[in-house]
PDB file of C-alpha atoms and ligand atoms in Angstrom:
ATOM      1  CA  MET A1316     -17.770  68.574 -58.498  1.00 69.00           C
ATOM      2  CA  SER A1317     -18.980  70.673 -61.432  1.00 75.00           C
ATOM      3  CA  ARG A1318     -19.556  69.105 -64.855  1.00 79.00           C
ATOM      4  CA  ASN A1319     -16.479  70.905 -66.234  1.00 78.00           C
ATOM      5  CA  ALA A1320     -14.252  69.803 -63.374  1.00 82.00           C
ATOM      6  CA  GLU A1321     -15.489  66.225 -63.908  1.00 87.00           C
ATOM      7  CA  ARG A1322     -14.605  66.423 -67.605  1.00 88.00           C
ATOM      8  CA  ARG A1323     -11.131  67.674 -66.710  1.00 88.00           C
ATOM      9  CA  GLU A1324     -10.542  64.797 -64.271  1.00 89.00           C
ATOM     10  CA  THR A1325     -11.708  62.242 -66.856  1.00 90.00           C
ATOM     11  CA  ALA A1326      -9.475  63.774 -69.533  1.00 89.00           C
ATOM     12  CA  LYS A1327      -6.444  63.723 -67.242  1.00 89.00           C
ATOM     13  CA  ALA A1328      -7.022  60.088 -66.255  1.00 89.00           C
ATOM     14  CA  THR A1329      -7.485  59.032 -69.900  1.00 88.00           C
ATOM     15  CA  LEU A1330      -4.335  60.832 -71.022  1.00 88.00           C
ATOM     16  CA  THR A1331      -2.247  59.521 -68.135  1.00 87.00           C
ATOM     17  CA  ARG A1332      -3.350  55.953 -68.871  1.00 87.00           C
ATOM     18  CA  ALA A1333      -2.897  56.152 -72.640  1.00 85.00           C
ATOM     19  CA  LEU A1334       0.439  57.975 -72.668  1.00 83.00           C
ATOM     20  CA  ALA A1335       1.781  56.281 -69.537  1.00 81.00           C
ATOM     21  CA  THR A1336       2.812  59.647 -68.137  1.00 82.00           C
ATOM     22  CA  ASP A1337       1.152  62.133 -65.822  1.00 83.00           C
ATOM     23  CA  VAL A1338       0.459  64.907 -68.328  1.00 81.00           C
ATOM     24  CA  THR A1339      -0.830  67.201 -65.589  1.00 80.00           C
ATOM     25  CA  ARG A1340       2.793  67.639 -64.529  1.00 84.00           C
ATOM     26  CA  THR A1341       4.536  67.903 -67.890  1.00 89.00           C
ATOM     27  CA  GLY A1342       5.690  71.102 -69.575  1.00 90.00           C
ATOM     28  CA  PRO A1343       4.750  72.876 -72.813  1.00 92.00           C
ATOM     29  CA  LYS A1344       4.609  70.606 -75.906  1.00 93.00           C
ATOM     30  CA  SER A1345       5.963  71.028 -79.421  1.00 95.00           C
ATOM     31  CA  PHE A1346       4.102  69.923 -82.556  1.00 96.00           C
ATOM     32  CA  GLU A1347       6.661  67.118 -82.997  1.00 96.00           C
ATOM     33  CA  GLN A1348       6.066  65.808 -79.476  1.00 94.00           C
ATOM     34  CA  LEU A1349       2.317  65.735 -80.035  1.00 95.00           C
ATOM     35  CA  ALA A1350       2.822  64.000 -83.390  1.00 96.00           C
ATOM     36  CA  GLN A1351       4.801  61.307 -81.566  1.00 94.00           C
ATOM     37  CA  PHE A1352       1.921  60.887 -79.077  1.00 93.00           C
ATOM     38  CA  ALA A1353      -0.467  60.432 -82.018  1.00 94.00           C
ATOM     39  CA  LEU A1354       1.786  57.747 -83.508  1.00 93.00           C
ATOM     40  CA  ASN A1355       2.020  56.024 -80.120  1.00 90.00           C
ATOM     41  CA  LEU A1356      -1.765  55.980 -80.014  1.00 88.00           C
ATOM     42  CA  GLY A1357      -1.919  54.100 -83.315  1.00 86.00           C
ATOM     43  CA  ALA A1358      -2.057  56.845 -85.935  1.00 90.00           C
ATOM     44  CA  PHE A1359      -0.317  55.873 -89.170  1.00 89.00           C
ATOM     45  CA  LYS A1360       1.098  59.310 -89.915  1.00 92.00           C
ATOM     46  CA  VAL A1361       0.691  63.005 -89.050  1.00 96.00           C
ATOM     47  CA  VAL A1362       0.770  65.396 -92.011  1.00 94.00           C
ATOM     48  CA  LYS A1363       0.349  69.129 -92.590  1.00 96.00           C
ATOM     49  CA  ARG A1364      -1.426  70.051 -95.796  1.00 91.00           C
ATOM     50  CA  PRO A1365      -3.686  72.780 -97.146  1.00 90.00           C
ATOM     51  CA  MET A1366      -7.305  71.912 -96.376  1.00 85.00           C
ATOM     52  CA  TYR A1367     -10.481  73.511 -97.676  1.00 80.00           C
ATOM     53  CA  ARG A1368     -14.110  73.071 -96.840  1.00 71.00           C
ATOM     54  CA  GLU A1369     -16.850  73.287 -99.416  1.00 67.00           C
ATOM     55  CA  ASP A1370     -18.599  76.067 -97.522  1.00 64.00           C
ATOM     56  CA  HIS A1371     -15.289  78.013 -97.249  1.00 63.00           C
ATOM     57  CA  GLY A1372     -15.311  77.531 -93.492  1.00 67.00           C
ATOM     58  CA  ILE A1373     -12.039  76.790 -91.763  1.00 72.00           C
ATOM     59  CA  LEU A1374     -11.136  73.161 -91.299  1.00 82.00           C
ATOM     60  CA  SER A1375      -8.256  72.905 -88.873  1.00 89.00           C
ATOM     61  CA  GLY A1376      -7.699  69.166 -88.712  1.00 90.00           C
ATOM     62  CA  MET A1377      -9.205  65.723 -89.217  1.00 88.00           C
ATOM     63  CA  LEU A1378      -8.660  61.984 -89.040  1.00 86.00           C
ATOM     64  CA  VAL A1379      -8.545  60.369 -92.479  1.00 83.00           C
ATOM     65  CA  PRO A1380      -8.864  56.609 -93.049  1.00 76.00           C
ATOM     66  CA  VAL A1381      -6.080  55.380 -95.355  1.00 77.00           C
ATOM     67  CA  GLU A1382      -4.547  52.081 -96.375  1.00 74.00           C
ATOM     68  CA  GLY A1383      -2.674  50.827 -93.339  1.00 67.00           C
ATOM     69  CA  GLY A1384      -4.446  52.855 -90.665  1.00 71.00           C
ATOM     70  CA  CYS A1385      -5.413  56.401 -90.016  1.00 82.00           C
ATOM     71  CA  LEU A1386      -3.837  59.669 -90.999  1.00 89.00           C
ATOM     72  CA  VAL A1387      -3.977  62.791 -88.850  1.00 93.00           C
ATOM     73  CA  ALA A1388      -4.194  65.775 -91.212  1.00 93.00           C
ATOM     74  CA  ILE A1389      -3.616  69.309 -89.924  1.00 95.00           C
ATOM     75  CA  ASN A1390      -4.287  72.409 -92.013  1.00 93.00           C
ATOM     76  CA  GLU A1391      -0.955  74.082 -92.819  1.00 93.00           C
ATOM     77  CA  ARG A1392      -2.727  77.343 -93.674  1.00 91.00           C
ATOM     78  CA  ILE A1393      -3.630  78.139 -90.067  1.00 91.00           C
ATOM     79  CA  GLY A1394      -1.284  79.707 -87.504  1.00 91.00           C
ATOM     80  CA  ALA A1395       1.191  77.654 -85.458  1.00 93.00           C
ATOM     81  CA  SER A1396      -0.795  77.859 -82.213  1.00 93.00           C
ATOM     82  CA  ARG A1397      -3.959  76.673 -83.962  1.00 93.00           C
ATOM     83  CA  GLN A1398      -2.078  73.803 -85.635  1.00 95.00           C
ATOM     84  CA  LEU A1399      -0.842  72.712 -82.227  1.00 96.00           C
ATOM     85  CA  TYR A1400      -4.324  72.936 -80.709  1.00 95.00           C
ATOM     86  CA  SER A1401      -5.849  71.114 -83.649  1.00 94.00           C
ATOM     87  CA  LEU A1402      -3.398  68.222 -83.317  1.00 96.00           C
ATOM     88  CA  ALA A1403      -4.113  68.017 -79.575  1.00 96.00           C
ATOM     89  CA  HIS A1404      -7.841  67.934 -80.389  1.00 94.00           C
ATOM     90  CA  GLU A1405      -7.360  65.088 -82.901  1.00 93.00           C
ATOM     91  CA  ILE A1406      -5.421  63.173 -80.239  1.00 94.00           C
ATOM     92  CA  GLY A1407      -8.651  63.417 -78.250  1.00 92.00           C
ATOM     93  CA  HIS A1408     -10.484  61.661 -81.093  1.00 89.00           C
ATOM     94  CA  LEU A1409      -7.782  58.980 -81.239  1.00 89.00           C
ATOM     95  CA  LEU A1410      -8.301  58.348 -77.526  1.00 89.00           C
ATOM     96  CA  HIS A1411     -12.059  58.089 -77.996  1.00 86.00           C
ATOM     97  CA  LEU A1412     -11.588  55.564 -80.789  1.00 81.00           C
ATOM     98  CA  ARG A1413      -9.281  53.556 -78.574  1.00 77.00           C
ATOM     99  CA  ASP A1414     -11.678  53.650 -75.648  1.00 73.00           C
ATOM    100  CA  ARG A1415     -14.549  52.475 -77.784  1.00 69.00           C
ATOM    101  CA  ASP A1416     -12.681  49.257 -78.446  1.00 59.00           C
ATOM    102  CA  SER A1417     -10.153  48.664 -75.717  1.00 50.00           C
ATOM    103  CA  THR A1418      -9.509  45.080 -76.840  1.00 44.00           C
ATOM    104  CA  GLN A1419      -7.716  46.338 -79.944  1.00 50.00           C
ATOM    105  CA  SER A1420      -4.122  47.301 -79.444  1.00 44.00           C
ATOM    106  CA  THR A1421      -3.822  48.982 -82.826  1.00 48.00           C
ATOM    107  CA  ILE A1422      -6.450  51.028 -84.556  1.00 52.00           C
ATOM    108  CA  ARG A1423      -7.615  49.373 -87.727  1.00 52.00           C
ATOM    109  CA  ARG A1424      -8.683  51.003 -90.929  1.00 45.00           C
ATOM    110  CA  GLU A1425     -12.109  49.331 -91.087  1.00 47.00           C
ATOM    111  CA  LYS A1426     -13.003  50.960 -87.819  1.00 50.00           C
ATOM    112  CA  TYR A1427     -12.170  54.396 -89.144  1.00 48.00           C
ATOM    113  CA  ARG A1428     -14.280  53.869 -92.225  1.00 44.00           C
ATOM    114  CA  ALA A1429     -17.308  53.681 -89.976  1.00 44.00           C
ATOM    115  CA  GLU A1430     -16.316  56.174 -87.352  1.00 49.00           C
ATOM    116  CA  TRP A1431     -14.147  58.944 -88.702  1.00 49.00           C
ATOM    117  CA  ASP A1432     -17.095  61.291 -89.014  1.00 47.00           C
ATOM    118  CA  ARG A1433     -17.541  61.473 -85.246  1.00 48.00           C
ATOM    119  CA  HIS A1434     -16.579  65.149 -85.436  1.00 56.00           C
ATOM    120  CA  ASP A1435     -20.317  65.753 -85.314  1.00 66.00           C
ATOM    121  CA  ASP A1436     -20.892  64.291 -81.864  1.00 78.00           C
ATOM    122  CA  PRO A1437     -21.102  67.358 -79.558  1.00 82.00           C
ATOM    123  CA  ASP A1438     -20.238  65.371 -76.419  1.00 85.00           C
ATOM    124  CA  GLU A1439     -17.120  63.952 -77.997  1.00 87.00           C
ATOM    125  CA  GLU A1440     -16.180  67.374 -79.380  1.00 88.00           C
ATOM    126  CA  ARG A1441     -16.447  68.918 -75.921  1.00 89.00           C
ATOM    127  CA  SER A1442     -14.362  66.108 -74.480  1.00 90.00           C
ATOM    128  CA  CYS A1443     -11.673  66.578 -77.183  1.00 92.00           C
ATOM    129  CA  GLU A1444     -11.488  70.291 -76.338  1.00 91.00           C
ATOM    130  CA  VAL A1445     -10.915  69.435 -72.682  1.00 92.00           C
ATOM    131  CA  ILE A1446      -8.284  66.828 -73.606  1.00 93.00           C
ATOM    132  CA  ALA A1447      -6.509  69.389 -75.829  1.00 94.00           C
ATOM    133  CA  ALA A1448      -6.369  71.929 -72.989  1.00 94.00           C
ATOM    134  CA  GLU A1449      -5.076  69.336 -70.485  1.00 93.00           C
ATOM    135  CA  LEU A1450      -2.436  68.204 -72.954  1.00 94.00           C
ATOM    136  CA  LEU A1451      -1.178  71.631 -74.038  1.00 96.00           C
ATOM    137  CA  MET A1452      -1.573  73.553 -70.784  1.00 96.00           C
ATOM    138  CA  PRO A1453      -1.093  70.906 -68.086  1.00 94.00           C
ATOM    139  CA  GLU A1454      -2.817  71.943 -64.881  1.00 91.00           C
ATOM    140  CA  HIS A1455       0.127  71.690 -62.493  1.00 91.00           C
ATOM    141  CA  THR A1456       2.653  73.405 -64.772  1.00 94.00           C
ATOM    142  CA  PHE A1457       0.222  76.074 -65.905  1.00 95.00           C
ATOM    143  CA  ALA A1458      -0.830  76.837 -62.320  1.00 93.00           C
ATOM    144  CA  ASP A1459       2.859  77.151 -61.349  1.00 93.00           C
ATOM    145  CA  HIS A1460       3.409  79.769 -64.040  1.00 94.00           C
ATOM    146  CA  LEU A1461       0.160  81.473 -63.095  1.00 92.00           C
ATOM    147  CA  ARG A1462       1.275  81.839 -59.475  1.00 92.00           C
ATOM    148  CA  ASN A1463       4.428  83.668 -60.562  1.00 93.00           C
ATOM    149  CA  LEU A1464       2.591  86.110 -62.803  1.00 94.00           C
ATOM    150  CA  PRO A1465       0.069  88.854 -62.034  1.00 92.00           C
ATOM    151  CA  ASP A1466      -3.513  87.536 -61.718  1.00 90.00           C
ATOM    152  CA  SER A1467      -4.447  89.630 -64.685  1.00 91.00           C
ATOM    153  CA  LEU A1468      -5.173  89.499 -68.403  1.00 92.00           C
ATOM    154  CA  THR A1469      -1.731  91.049 -68.874  1.00 91.00           C
ATOM    155  CA  SER A1470      -0.331  87.539 -68.257  1.00 95.00           C
ATOM    156  CA  VAL A1471      -2.156  86.065 -71.261  1.00 95.00           C
ATOM    157  CA  SER A1472       0.422  86.986 -73.919  1.00 93.00           C
ATOM    158  CA  ASN A1473       3.254  85.712 -71.775  1.00 94.00           C
ATOM    159  CA  LEU A1474       1.569  82.364 -71.069  1.00 96.00           C
ATOM    160  CA  SER A1475       0.431  81.882 -74.658  1.00 95.00           C
ATOM    161  CA  GLN A1476       4.066  82.221 -75.741  1.00 95.00           C
ATOM    162  CA  ILE A1477       5.288  79.756 -73.130  1.00 95.00           C
ATOM    163  CA  PHE A1478       2.676  77.119 -74.031  1.00 95.00           C
ATOM    164  CA  GLY A1479       2.375  77.836 -77.764  1.00 94.00           C
ATOM    165  CA  THR A1480      -1.376  78.304 -77.422  1.00 94.00           C
ATOM    166  CA  SER A1481      -3.730  80.951 -78.793  1.00 93.00           C
ATOM    167  CA  ILE A1482      -4.655  84.041 -76.783  1.00 94.00           C
ATOM    168  CA  THR A1483      -8.245  82.885 -76.368  1.00 94.00           C
ATOM    169  CA  ALA A1484      -7.410  79.293 -75.347  1.00 94.00           C
ATOM    170  CA  THR A1485      -4.865  80.629 -72.851  1.00 96.00           C
ATOM    171  CA  ALA A1486      -7.316  83.148 -71.369  1.00 96.00           C
ATOM    172  CA  ILE A1487      -9.925  80.405 -70.919  1.00 95.00           C
ATOM    173  CA  ARG A1488      -7.319  78.334 -69.072  1.00 95.00           C
ATOM    174  CA  ILE A1489      -6.395  81.269 -66.804  1.00 96.00           C
ATOM    175  CA  VAL A1490     -10.035  81.649 -65.815  1.00 94.00           C
ATOM    176  CA  GLU A1491     -10.618  77.897 -65.458  1.00 92.00           C
ATOM    177  CA  LEU A1492      -7.649  77.347 -63.140  1.00 92.00           C
ATOM    178  CA  ASN A1493      -8.087  80.544 -61.126  1.00 92.00           C
ATOM    179  CA  SER A1494      -8.762  80.034 -57.425  1.00 89.00           C
ATOM    180  CA  GLN A1495     -11.053  83.074 -57.356  1.00 90.00           C
ATOM    181  CA  PRO A1496     -14.413  83.496 -59.111  1.00 89.00           C
ATOM    182  CA  ARG A1497     -13.737  84.867 -62.600  1.00 91.00           C
ATOM    183  CA  LEU A1498     -15.845  85.700 -65.613  1.00 89.00           C
ATOM    184  CA  LEU A1499     -14.307  85.865 -69.100  1.00 92.00           C
ATOM    185  CA  THR A1500     -16.074  87.760 -71.867  1.00 90.00           C
ATOM    186  CA  ARG A1501     -15.095  87.893 -75.535  1.00 92.00           C
ATOM    187  CA  TRP A1502     -16.224  90.821 -77.651  1.00 90.00           C
ATOM    188  CA  ARG A1503     -16.278  91.438 -81.364  1.00 88.00           C
ATOM    189  CA  GLN A1504     -16.997  94.407 -83.576  1.00 85.00           C
ATOM    190  CA  ASP A1505     -20.593  95.544 -83.761  1.00 82.00           C
ATOM    191  CA  LYS A1506     -21.151  95.660 -87.520  1.00 81.00           C
ATOM    192  CA  ARG A1507     -23.765  98.392 -87.283  1.00 82.00           C
ATOM    193  CA  THR A1508     -21.887 100.902 -85.136  1.00 78.00           C
ATOM    194  CA  VAL A1509     -18.257 101.815 -85.749  1.00 74.00           C
ATOM    195  CA  GLY A1510     -16.170 101.494 -82.592  1.00 70.00           C
ATOM    196  CA  ALA A1511     -18.901  99.639 -80.672  1.00 77.00           C
ATOM    197  CA  VAL A1512     -18.441  96.081 -79.434  1.00 83.00           C
ATOM    198  CA  ARG A1513     -20.834  93.157 -79.156  1.00 84.00           C
ATOM    199  CA  LEU A1514     -20.763  90.139 -76.902  1.00 84.00           C
ATOM    200  CA  SER A1515     -19.436  86.942 -78.572  1.00 88.00           C
ATOM    201  CA  TRP A1516     -19.532  84.624 -75.586  1.00 88.00           C
ATOM    202  CA  GLN A1517     -18.939  84.358 -71.872  1.00 87.00           C
ATOM    203  CA  ILE A1518     -17.598  81.681 -69.566  1.00 88.00           C
ATOM    204  CA  ARG A1519     -16.959  81.560 -65.855  1.00 86.00           C
ATOM    205  CA  ASN A1520     -15.069  79.160 -63.655  1.00 88.00           C
ATOM    206  CA  SER A1521     -16.649  76.860 -61.102  1.00 84.00           C
ATOM    207  CA  ILE A1522     -15.294  78.666 -58.034  1.00 84.00           C
ATOM    208  CA  ASN A1523     -18.184  79.707 -55.795  1.00 81.00           C
ATOM    209  CA  GLY A1524     -19.100  83.311 -56.221  1.00 76.00           C
ATOM    210  CA  PRO A1525     -22.082  85.348 -57.257  1.00 73.00           C
ATOM    211  CA  SER A1526     -23.929  83.956 -60.249  1.00 68.00           C
ATOM    212  CA  VAL A1527     -23.798  86.654 -62.847  1.00 69.00           C
ATOM    213  CA  GLU A1528     -25.912  87.101 -65.887  1.00 66.00           C
ATOM    214  CA  VAL A1529     -25.141  89.608 -68.589  1.00 64.00           C
ATOM    215  CA  ILE A1530     -27.903  90.527 -70.949  1.00 56.00           C
ATOM    216  CA  PRO A1531     -26.400  90.722 -74.466  1.00 56.00           C
ATOM    217  CA  SER A1532     -28.623  93.575 -75.631  1.00 50.00           C
ATOM    218  CA  ASN A1533     -27.056  95.757 -72.954  1.00 52.00           C
ATOM    219  CA  SER A1534     -23.557  94.443 -73.540  1.00 56.00           C
ATOM    220  CA  LYS A1535     -22.353  97.686 -75.076  1.00 56.00           C
ATOM    221  CA  SER A1536     -22.399  99.110 -71.606  1.00 58.00           C
ATOM    222  CA  PHE A1537     -19.078  97.462 -70.740  1.00 72.00           C
ATOM    223  CA  ALA A1538     -17.097 100.684 -70.911  1.00 74.00           C
ATOM    224  CA  GLY A1539     -13.716  98.971 -70.620  1.00 82.00           C
ATOM    225  CA  ALA A1540     -14.305  96.666 -73.588  1.00 85.00           C
ATOM    226  CA  LYS A1541     -15.202  99.605 -75.770  1.00 82.00           C
ATOM    227  CA  ALA A1542     -12.091 101.524 -74.720  1.00 83.00           C
ATOM    228  CA  ALA A1543      -9.887  98.460 -75.234  1.00 86.00           C
ATOM    229  CA  TRP A1544     -11.239  98.049 -78.748  1.00 85.00           C
ATOM    230  CA  SER A1545      -9.833 101.329 -79.988  1.00 83.00           C
ATOM    231  CA  GLN A1546      -6.840 101.772 -77.672  1.00 78.00           C
ATOM    232  CA  GLY A1547      -3.793  99.680 -76.866  1.00 75.00           C
ATOM    233  CA  GLY A1548      -2.961  98.387 -73.402  1.00 81.00           C
ATOM    234  CA  LEU A1549      -4.977  97.191 -70.451  1.00 86.00           C
ATOM    235  CA  LYS A1550      -8.140  98.993 -69.388  1.00 86.00           C
ATOM    236  CA  VAL A1551      -9.184  98.458 -65.804  1.00 86.00           C
ATOM    237  CA  THR A1552     -12.680  99.632 -65.002  1.00 82.00           C
ATOM    238  CA  ASP A1553     -15.248  99.272 -62.257  1.00 79.00           C
ATOM    239  CA  GLU A1554     -18.168  97.825 -64.161  1.00 75.00           C
ATOM    240  CA  THR A1555     -21.588  98.368 -62.671  1.00 63.00           C
ATOM    241  CA  LEU A1556     -23.527  96.922 -65.537  1.00 51.00           C
ATOM    242  CA  LEU A1557     -23.461  93.199 -64.993  1.00 55.00           C
ATOM    243  CA  GLU A1558     -27.189  93.042 -64.992  1.00 49.00           C
ATOM    244  CA  ARG A1559     -28.303  90.833 -62.189  1.00 47.00           C
ATOM    245  CA  VAL A1560     -26.684  88.999 -59.296  1.00 45.00           C
ATOM    246  CA  ALA A1561     -28.334  86.209 -57.381  1.00 41.00           C
ATOM    247  CA  GLN A1562     -26.561  84.904 -54.314  1.00 41.00           C
ATOM    248  CA  GLY A1563     -26.572  81.327 -53.041  1.00 41.00           C
ATOM    249  CA  ASP A1564     -29.868  81.912 -51.245  1.00 42.00           C
ATOM    250  CA  SER A1565     -31.374  83.401 -54.415  1.00 42.00           C
ATOM    251  CA  ARG A1566     -31.637  86.796 -52.779  1.00 45.00           C
ATOM    252  CA  TYR A1567     -31.594  89.502 -55.390  1.00 46.00           C
ATOM    253  CA  VAL A1568     -28.734  91.950 -55.080  1.00 49.00           C
ATOM    254  CA  GLY A1569     -28.927  94.758 -57.561  1.00 53.00           C
ATOM    255  CA  PHE A1570     -26.089  96.269 -59.566  1.00 55.00           C
ATOM    256  CA  PRO A1571     -22.916  95.622 -57.590  1.00 65.00           C
ATOM    257  CA  VAL A1572     -19.541  96.786 -58.859  1.00 73.00           C
ATOM    258  CA  PHE A1573     -16.844  94.463 -60.192  1.00 79.00           C
ATOM    259  CA  LYS A1574     -13.284  95.148 -61.182  1.00 86.00           C
ATOM    260  CA  THR A1575     -13.066  94.305 -64.868  1.00 87.00           C
ATOM    261  CA  GLU A1576      -9.940  94.223 -67.049  1.00 91.00           C
ATOM    262  CA  SER A1577     -10.146  94.478 -70.826  1.00 91.00           C
ATOM    263  CA  ILE A1578      -7.513  94.127 -73.557  1.00 93.00           C
ATOM    264  CA  GLY A1579      -7.829  94.225 -77.341  1.00 92.00           C
ATOM    265  CA  PHE A1580      -5.948  91.741 -79.562  1.00 92.00           C
ATOM    266  CA  GLY A1581      -5.377  91.461 -83.314  1.00 89.00           C
ATOM    267  CA  VAL A1582      -6.104  93.949 -86.063  1.00 86.00           C
ATOM    268  CA  ASP A1583      -8.907  94.729 -88.501  1.00 84.00           C
ATOM    269  CA  LYS A1584     -11.317  91.840 -89.051  1.00 83.00           C
ATOM    270  CA  SER A1585      -9.572  89.541 -86.622  1.00 85.00           C
ATOM    271  CA  ARG A1586      -9.622  92.079 -83.787  1.00 89.00           C
ATOM    272  CA  PHE A1587     -11.344  91.053 -80.566  1.00 92.00           C
ATOM    273  CA  VAL A1588     -11.432  92.147 -76.935  1.00 92.00           C
ATOM    274  CA  LEU A1589     -11.240  89.959 -73.854  1.00 94.00           C
ATOM    275  CA  SER A1590     -12.579  91.113 -70.484  1.00 91.00           C
ATOM    276  CA  MET A1591     -11.944  89.366 -67.199  1.00 92.00           C
ATOM    277  CA  SER A1592     -14.212  90.280 -64.307  1.00 89.00           C
ATOM    278  CA  HIS A1593     -12.951  89.709 -60.768  1.00 89.00           C
ATOM    279  CA  LEU A1594     -16.208  88.645 -59.162  1.00 84.00           C
ATOM    280  CA  GLU A1595     -14.930  88.832 -55.588  1.00 79.00           C
ATOM    281  CA  HIS A1596     -14.372  92.565 -55.953  1.00 59.00           C
ATOM    282  CA  ILE A1597     -17.835  93.568 -54.920  1.00 56.00           C
ATOM    283  CA  ARG A1598     -18.434  96.727 -52.986  1.00 53.00           C
ATOM    284  CA  ARG A1599     -21.830  97.148 -51.462  1.00 49.00           C
TER     285      ARG A1599
HETATM  286 ZN1   ZN B1148     -13.323  67.144 -83.411  1.00 76.43          ZN
END
């Protein structure tokens, strides 16, 4: 089992135990439902308020120690889907606190005083992200929807509306739960060249397929991403420029062709492009 798949299994087991329900089979969640989960897990209150960070970065949510327990604060200045995700993420932290001291049935304030800054622990952060995804886009339900929709980036908007999640979080889930090898790439504006795109990040699922490496300096060569930046709608291209493919036996196979779909989202500064490469579509 891959490290990611292991994390998902752990998150599901933790959630099922703590909430006494199999979250992998539940439907989309509202903010109010998640707030109730947080209260059930020992939070004192869930509030939305404006939040600012000294460095002007965006703070989406946090646990705050207060008299009588712990407050979950969510930034009211961010969009609804990010508020939902942020609350799900904080529920992850509540679960970690609980797990660290399973003998306590309620979470006490003293404990938070010492531990509320755990936002800096990268392992815990990663785990909270996985918990948030399992909670908001439960595997079974999400996969059901996925089966009834085209295996394409065109399904992202639809699914993000159903589950109340952001475009990016939804696209990651589509790739993660896909039964075929998929590579997701996120692009942003290249500040130096108008209309050009640069690689932000890339993830792929753990389904066996060719291991693909894209060299960022050549990332402009994704023709579809560039077209999707300036035009509306889905661009489907045969990309030849994934740089290098090594197969299971490490044999070098040069420059195969993959079907890659690209769509642009958002406007102006918040515009980005997502590309999904279908790694089984190789023609030799
Ligand atoms: Zn966190």
